[in-house]
PDB file of C-alpha atoms in Angstrom:
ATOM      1  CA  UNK Z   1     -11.974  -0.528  18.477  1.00  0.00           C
ATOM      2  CA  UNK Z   2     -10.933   1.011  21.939  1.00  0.00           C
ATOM      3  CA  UNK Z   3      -7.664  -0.290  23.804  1.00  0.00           C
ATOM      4  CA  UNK Z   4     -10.384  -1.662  26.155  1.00  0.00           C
ATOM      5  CA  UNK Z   5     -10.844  -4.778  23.728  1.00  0.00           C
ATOM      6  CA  UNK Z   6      -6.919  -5.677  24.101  1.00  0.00           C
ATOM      7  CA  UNK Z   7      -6.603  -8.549  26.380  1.00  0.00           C
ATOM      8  CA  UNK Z   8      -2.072  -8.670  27.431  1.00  0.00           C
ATOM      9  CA  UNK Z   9      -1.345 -12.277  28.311  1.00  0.00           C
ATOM     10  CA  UNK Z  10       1.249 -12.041  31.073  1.00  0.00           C
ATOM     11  CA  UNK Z  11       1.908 -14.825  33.387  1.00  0.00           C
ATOM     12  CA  UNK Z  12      -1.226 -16.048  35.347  1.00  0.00           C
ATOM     13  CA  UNK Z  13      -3.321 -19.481  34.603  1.00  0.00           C
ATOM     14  CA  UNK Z  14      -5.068 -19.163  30.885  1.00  0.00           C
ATOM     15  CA  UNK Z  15      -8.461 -19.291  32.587  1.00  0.00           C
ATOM     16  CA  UNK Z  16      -8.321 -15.909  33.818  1.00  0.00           C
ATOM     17  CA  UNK Z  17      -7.344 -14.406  30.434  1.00  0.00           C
ATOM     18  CA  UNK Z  18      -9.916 -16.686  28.735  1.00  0.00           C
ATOM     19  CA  UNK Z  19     -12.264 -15.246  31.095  1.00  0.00           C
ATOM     20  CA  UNK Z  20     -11.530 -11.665  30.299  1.00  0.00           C
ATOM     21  CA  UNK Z  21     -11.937 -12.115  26.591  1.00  0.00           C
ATOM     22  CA  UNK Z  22     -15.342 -13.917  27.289  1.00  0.00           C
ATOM     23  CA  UNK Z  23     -15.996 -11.002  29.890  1.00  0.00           C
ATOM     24  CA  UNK Z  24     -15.518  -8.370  26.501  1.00  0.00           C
ATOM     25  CA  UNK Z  25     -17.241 -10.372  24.160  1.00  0.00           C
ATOM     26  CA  UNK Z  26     -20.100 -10.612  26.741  1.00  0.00           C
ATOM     27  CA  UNK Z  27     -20.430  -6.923  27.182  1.00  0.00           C
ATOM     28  CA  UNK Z  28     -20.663  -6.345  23.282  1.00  0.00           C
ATOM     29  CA  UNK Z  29     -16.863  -5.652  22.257  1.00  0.00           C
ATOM     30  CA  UNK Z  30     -17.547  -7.428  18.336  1.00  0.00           C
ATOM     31  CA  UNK Z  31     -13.855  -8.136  18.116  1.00  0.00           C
ATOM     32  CA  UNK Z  32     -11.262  -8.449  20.728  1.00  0.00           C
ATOM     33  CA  UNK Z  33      -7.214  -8.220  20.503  1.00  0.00           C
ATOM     34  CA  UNK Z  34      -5.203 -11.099  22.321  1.00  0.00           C
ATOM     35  CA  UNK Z  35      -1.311  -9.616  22.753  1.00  0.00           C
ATOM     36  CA  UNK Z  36       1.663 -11.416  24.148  1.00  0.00           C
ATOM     37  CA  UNK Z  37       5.342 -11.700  23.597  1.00  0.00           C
ATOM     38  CA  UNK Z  38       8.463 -13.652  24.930  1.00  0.00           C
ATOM     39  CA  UNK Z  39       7.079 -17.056  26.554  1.00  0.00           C
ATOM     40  CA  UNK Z  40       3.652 -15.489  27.149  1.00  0.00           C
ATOM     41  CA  UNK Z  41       2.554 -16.334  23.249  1.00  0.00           C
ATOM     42  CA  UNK Z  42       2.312 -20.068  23.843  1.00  0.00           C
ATOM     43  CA  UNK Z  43      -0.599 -19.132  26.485  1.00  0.00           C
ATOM     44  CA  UNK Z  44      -2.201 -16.475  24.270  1.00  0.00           C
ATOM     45  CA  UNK Z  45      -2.474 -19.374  21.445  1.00  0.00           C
ATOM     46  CA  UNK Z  46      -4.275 -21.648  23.941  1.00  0.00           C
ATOM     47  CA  UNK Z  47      -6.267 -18.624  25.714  1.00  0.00           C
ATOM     48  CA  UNK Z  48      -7.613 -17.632  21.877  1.00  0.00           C
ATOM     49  CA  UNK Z  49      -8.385 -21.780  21.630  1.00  0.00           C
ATOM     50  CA  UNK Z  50      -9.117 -22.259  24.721  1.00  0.00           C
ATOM     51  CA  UNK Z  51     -12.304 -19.395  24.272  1.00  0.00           C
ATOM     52  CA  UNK Z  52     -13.550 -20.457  20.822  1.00  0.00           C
ATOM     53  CA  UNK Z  53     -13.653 -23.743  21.432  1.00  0.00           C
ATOM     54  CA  UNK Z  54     -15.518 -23.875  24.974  1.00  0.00           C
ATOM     55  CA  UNK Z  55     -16.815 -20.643  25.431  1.00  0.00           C
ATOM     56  CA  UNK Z  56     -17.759 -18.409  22.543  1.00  0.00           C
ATOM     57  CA  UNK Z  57     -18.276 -21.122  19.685  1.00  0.00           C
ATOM     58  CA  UNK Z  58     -19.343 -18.313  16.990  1.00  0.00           C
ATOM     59  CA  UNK Z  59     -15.948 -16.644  17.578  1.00  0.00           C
ATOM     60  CA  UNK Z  60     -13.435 -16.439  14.785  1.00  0.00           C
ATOM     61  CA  UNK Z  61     -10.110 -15.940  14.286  1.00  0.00           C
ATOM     62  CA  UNK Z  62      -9.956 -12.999  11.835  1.00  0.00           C
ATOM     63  CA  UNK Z  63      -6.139 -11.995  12.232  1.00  0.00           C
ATOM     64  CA  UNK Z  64      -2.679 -13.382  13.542  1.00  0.00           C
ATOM     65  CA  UNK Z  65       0.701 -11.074  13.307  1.00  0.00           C
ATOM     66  CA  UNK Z  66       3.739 -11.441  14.910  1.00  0.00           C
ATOM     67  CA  UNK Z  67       7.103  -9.239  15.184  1.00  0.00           C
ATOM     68  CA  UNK Z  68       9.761  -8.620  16.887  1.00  0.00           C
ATOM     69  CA  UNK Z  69      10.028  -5.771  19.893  1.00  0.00           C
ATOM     70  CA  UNK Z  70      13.279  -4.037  21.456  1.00  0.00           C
ATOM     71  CA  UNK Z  71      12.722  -4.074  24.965  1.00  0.00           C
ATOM     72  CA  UNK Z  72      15.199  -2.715  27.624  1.00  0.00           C
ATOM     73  CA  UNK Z  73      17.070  -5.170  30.053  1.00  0.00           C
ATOM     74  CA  UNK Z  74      20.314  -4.993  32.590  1.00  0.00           C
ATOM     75  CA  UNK Z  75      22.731  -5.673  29.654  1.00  0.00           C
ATOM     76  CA  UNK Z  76      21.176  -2.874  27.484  1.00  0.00           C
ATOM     77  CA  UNK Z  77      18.265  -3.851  24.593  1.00  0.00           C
ATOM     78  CA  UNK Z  78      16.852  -7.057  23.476  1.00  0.00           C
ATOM     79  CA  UNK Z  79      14.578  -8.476  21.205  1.00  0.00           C
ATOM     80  CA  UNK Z  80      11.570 -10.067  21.703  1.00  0.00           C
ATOM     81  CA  UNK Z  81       9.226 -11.987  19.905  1.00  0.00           C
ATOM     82  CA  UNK Z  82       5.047 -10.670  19.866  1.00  0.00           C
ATOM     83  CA  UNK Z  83       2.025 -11.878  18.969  1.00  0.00           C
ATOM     84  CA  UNK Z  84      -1.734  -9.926  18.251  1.00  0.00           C
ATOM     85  CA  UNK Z  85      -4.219 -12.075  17.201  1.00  0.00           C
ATOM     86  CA  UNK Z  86      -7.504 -10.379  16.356  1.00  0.00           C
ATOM     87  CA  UNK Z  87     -10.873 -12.671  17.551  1.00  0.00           C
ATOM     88  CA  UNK Z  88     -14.190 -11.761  16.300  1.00  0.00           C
ATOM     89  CA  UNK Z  89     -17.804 -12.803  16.819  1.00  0.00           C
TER      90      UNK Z  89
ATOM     91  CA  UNK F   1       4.950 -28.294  -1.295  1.00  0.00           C
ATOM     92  CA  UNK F   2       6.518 -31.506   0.014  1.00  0.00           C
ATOM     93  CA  UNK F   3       7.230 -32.096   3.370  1.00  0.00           C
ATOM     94  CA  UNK F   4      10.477 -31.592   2.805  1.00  0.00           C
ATOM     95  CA  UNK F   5       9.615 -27.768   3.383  1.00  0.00           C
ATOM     96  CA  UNK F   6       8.267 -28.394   7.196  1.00  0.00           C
ATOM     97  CA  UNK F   7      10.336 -27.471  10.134  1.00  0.00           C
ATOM     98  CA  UNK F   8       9.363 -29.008  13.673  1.00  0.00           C
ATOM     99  CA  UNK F   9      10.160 -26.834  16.164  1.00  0.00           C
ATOM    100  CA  UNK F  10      11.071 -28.828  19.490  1.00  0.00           C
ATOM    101  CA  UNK F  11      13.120 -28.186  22.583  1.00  0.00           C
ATOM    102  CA  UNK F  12      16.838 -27.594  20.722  1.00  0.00           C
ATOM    103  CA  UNK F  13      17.716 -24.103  20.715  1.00  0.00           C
ATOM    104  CA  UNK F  14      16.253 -21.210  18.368  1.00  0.00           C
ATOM    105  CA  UNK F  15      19.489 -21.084  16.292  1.00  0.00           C
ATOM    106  CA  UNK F  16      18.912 -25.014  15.552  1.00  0.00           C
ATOM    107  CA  UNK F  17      15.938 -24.226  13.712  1.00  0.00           C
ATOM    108  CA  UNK F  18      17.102 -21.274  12.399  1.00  0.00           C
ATOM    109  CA  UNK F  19      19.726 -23.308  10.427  1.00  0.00           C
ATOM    110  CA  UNK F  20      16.899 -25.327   9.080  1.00  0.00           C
ATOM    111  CA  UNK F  21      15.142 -22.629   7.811  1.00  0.00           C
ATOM    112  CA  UNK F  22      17.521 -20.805   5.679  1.00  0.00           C
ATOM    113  CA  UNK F  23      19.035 -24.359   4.782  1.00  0.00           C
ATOM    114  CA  UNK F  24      15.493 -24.711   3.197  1.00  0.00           C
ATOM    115  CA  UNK F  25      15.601 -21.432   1.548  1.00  0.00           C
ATOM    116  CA  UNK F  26      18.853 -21.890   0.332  1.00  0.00           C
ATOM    117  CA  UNK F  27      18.171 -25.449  -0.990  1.00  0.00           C
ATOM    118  CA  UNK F  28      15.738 -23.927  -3.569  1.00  0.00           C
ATOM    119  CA  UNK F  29      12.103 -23.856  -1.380  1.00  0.00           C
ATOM    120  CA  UNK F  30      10.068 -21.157  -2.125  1.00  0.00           C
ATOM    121  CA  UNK F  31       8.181 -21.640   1.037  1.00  0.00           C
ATOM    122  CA  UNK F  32       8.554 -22.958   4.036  1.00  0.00           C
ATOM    123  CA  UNK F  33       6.333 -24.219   7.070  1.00  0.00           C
ATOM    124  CA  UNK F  34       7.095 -24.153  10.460  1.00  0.00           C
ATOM    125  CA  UNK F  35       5.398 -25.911  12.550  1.00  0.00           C
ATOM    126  CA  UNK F  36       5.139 -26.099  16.821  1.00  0.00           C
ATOM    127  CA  UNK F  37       2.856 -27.555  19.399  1.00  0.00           C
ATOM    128  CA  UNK F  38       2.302 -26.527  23.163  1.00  0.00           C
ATOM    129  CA  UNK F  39       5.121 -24.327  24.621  1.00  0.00           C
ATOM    130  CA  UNK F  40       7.466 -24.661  21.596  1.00  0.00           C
ATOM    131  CA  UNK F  41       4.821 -21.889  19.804  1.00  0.00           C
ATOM    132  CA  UNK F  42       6.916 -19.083  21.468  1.00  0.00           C
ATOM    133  CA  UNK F  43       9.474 -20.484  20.096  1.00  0.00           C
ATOM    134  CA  UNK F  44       8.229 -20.881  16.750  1.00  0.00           C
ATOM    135  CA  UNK F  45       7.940 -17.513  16.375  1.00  0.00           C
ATOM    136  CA  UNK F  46      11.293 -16.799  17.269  1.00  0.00           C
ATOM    137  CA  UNK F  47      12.705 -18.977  14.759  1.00  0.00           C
ATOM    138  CA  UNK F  48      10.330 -16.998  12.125  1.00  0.00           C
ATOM    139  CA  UNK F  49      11.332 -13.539  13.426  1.00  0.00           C
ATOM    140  CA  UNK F  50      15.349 -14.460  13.780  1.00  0.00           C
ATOM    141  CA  UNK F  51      15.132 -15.910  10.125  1.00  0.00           C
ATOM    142  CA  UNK F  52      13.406 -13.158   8.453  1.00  0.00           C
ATOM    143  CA  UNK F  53      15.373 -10.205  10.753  1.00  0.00           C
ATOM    144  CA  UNK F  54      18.798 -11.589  10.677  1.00  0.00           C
ATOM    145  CA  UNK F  55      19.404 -14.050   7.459  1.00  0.00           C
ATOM    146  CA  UNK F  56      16.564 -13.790   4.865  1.00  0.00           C
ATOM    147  CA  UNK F  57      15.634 -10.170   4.406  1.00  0.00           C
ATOM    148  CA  UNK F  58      13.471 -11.183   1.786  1.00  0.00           C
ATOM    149  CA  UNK F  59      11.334 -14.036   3.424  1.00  0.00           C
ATOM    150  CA  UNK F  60       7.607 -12.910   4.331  1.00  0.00           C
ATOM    151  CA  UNK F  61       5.175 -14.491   6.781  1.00  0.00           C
ATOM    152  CA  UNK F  62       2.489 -15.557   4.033  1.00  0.00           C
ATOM    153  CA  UNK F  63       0.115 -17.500   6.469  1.00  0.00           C
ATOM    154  CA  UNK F  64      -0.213 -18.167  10.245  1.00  0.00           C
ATOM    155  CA  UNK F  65      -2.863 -20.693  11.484  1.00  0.00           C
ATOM    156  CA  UNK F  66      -3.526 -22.002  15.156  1.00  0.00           C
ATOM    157  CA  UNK F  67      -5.434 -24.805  16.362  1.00  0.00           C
ATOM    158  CA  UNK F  68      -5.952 -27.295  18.869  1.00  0.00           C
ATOM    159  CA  UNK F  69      -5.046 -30.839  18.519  1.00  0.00           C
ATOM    160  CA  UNK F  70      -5.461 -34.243  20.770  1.00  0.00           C
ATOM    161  CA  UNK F  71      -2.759 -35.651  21.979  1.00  0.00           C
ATOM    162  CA  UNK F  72      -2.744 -39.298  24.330  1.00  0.00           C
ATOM    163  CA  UNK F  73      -1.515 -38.605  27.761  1.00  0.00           C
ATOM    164  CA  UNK F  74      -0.631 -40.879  30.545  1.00  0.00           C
ATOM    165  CA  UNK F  75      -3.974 -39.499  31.756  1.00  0.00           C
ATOM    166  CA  UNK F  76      -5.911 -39.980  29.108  1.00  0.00           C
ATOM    167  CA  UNK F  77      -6.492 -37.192  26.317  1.00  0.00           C
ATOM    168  CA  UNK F  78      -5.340 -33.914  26.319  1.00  0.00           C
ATOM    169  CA  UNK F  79      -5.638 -30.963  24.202  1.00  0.00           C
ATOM    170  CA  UNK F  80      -2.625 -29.380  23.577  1.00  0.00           C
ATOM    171  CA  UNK F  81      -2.143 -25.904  20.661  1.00  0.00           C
ATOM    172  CA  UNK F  82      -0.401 -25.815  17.946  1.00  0.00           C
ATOM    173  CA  UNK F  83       0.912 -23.320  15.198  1.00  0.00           C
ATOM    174  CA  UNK F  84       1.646 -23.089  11.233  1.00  0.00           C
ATOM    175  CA  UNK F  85       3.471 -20.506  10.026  1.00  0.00           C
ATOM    176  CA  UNK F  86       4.131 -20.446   6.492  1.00  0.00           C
ATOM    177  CA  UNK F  87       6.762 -18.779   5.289  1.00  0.00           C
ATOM    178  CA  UNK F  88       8.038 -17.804   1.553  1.00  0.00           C
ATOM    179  CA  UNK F  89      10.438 -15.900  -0.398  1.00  0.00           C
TER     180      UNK F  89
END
């Protein structure tokens, strides 16, 4: 598996992430890599739901992790919540 | 498991349901689920990450499963995500 396969959820509507994991799984990728952290994993759990349940139908969800990142802000580091969940088809 | 052992994540803040967690732990549970719908998922996984970082070294994320569920709207259905994590020590 390439880095190509990882779809980052940031902040735009879940259709256009849905559409670039459909977009992978359309041009072969067998398995593709949903990350988000902070807010942004609410919208990866609907963009992985969102795709297996309207668009890809064989798609599975083969693995969910989360942790914790240190990310730098103004008042020095935080932590931060992530999320990788692993779909296949 | 009774459902004793759940934790419904809501709107409070992380701490809140921090608290409940190691309460649980404390208490005598072996495991314990926490459970979150819709934007509360982020949050969710806070709760799990602050619990196991900060207060219960020990604790392991044993299981994580996402879905979709319906919920009734003023507009009719909706479909709205949701999130298990189960916990244990």
């Amino acid at each position: 598996m390439t880095e190509d396969n990882v779809v980052y959820i940031g902040i735009k509507p879940v259709m256009n992430y849905v559409l670039a994991v459909v977009t992978q799984f359309n041009n072969g990728a067998s398995e593709v890599v949903i990350k988000a952290r902070g807010k942004a994993i609410s919208r990866a759990v609907d963009v992985v739901e969102v795709s297996r349940n309207r668009f890809i139908e064989e798609a599975k969800v083969k693995d969910i992790k989360i942790g914790t990142e240190k990310i730098a802000t103004d008042r020095g580091e935080s932590n931060v919540s992530i999320i990788e969940i692993v779909m296949t088809k």
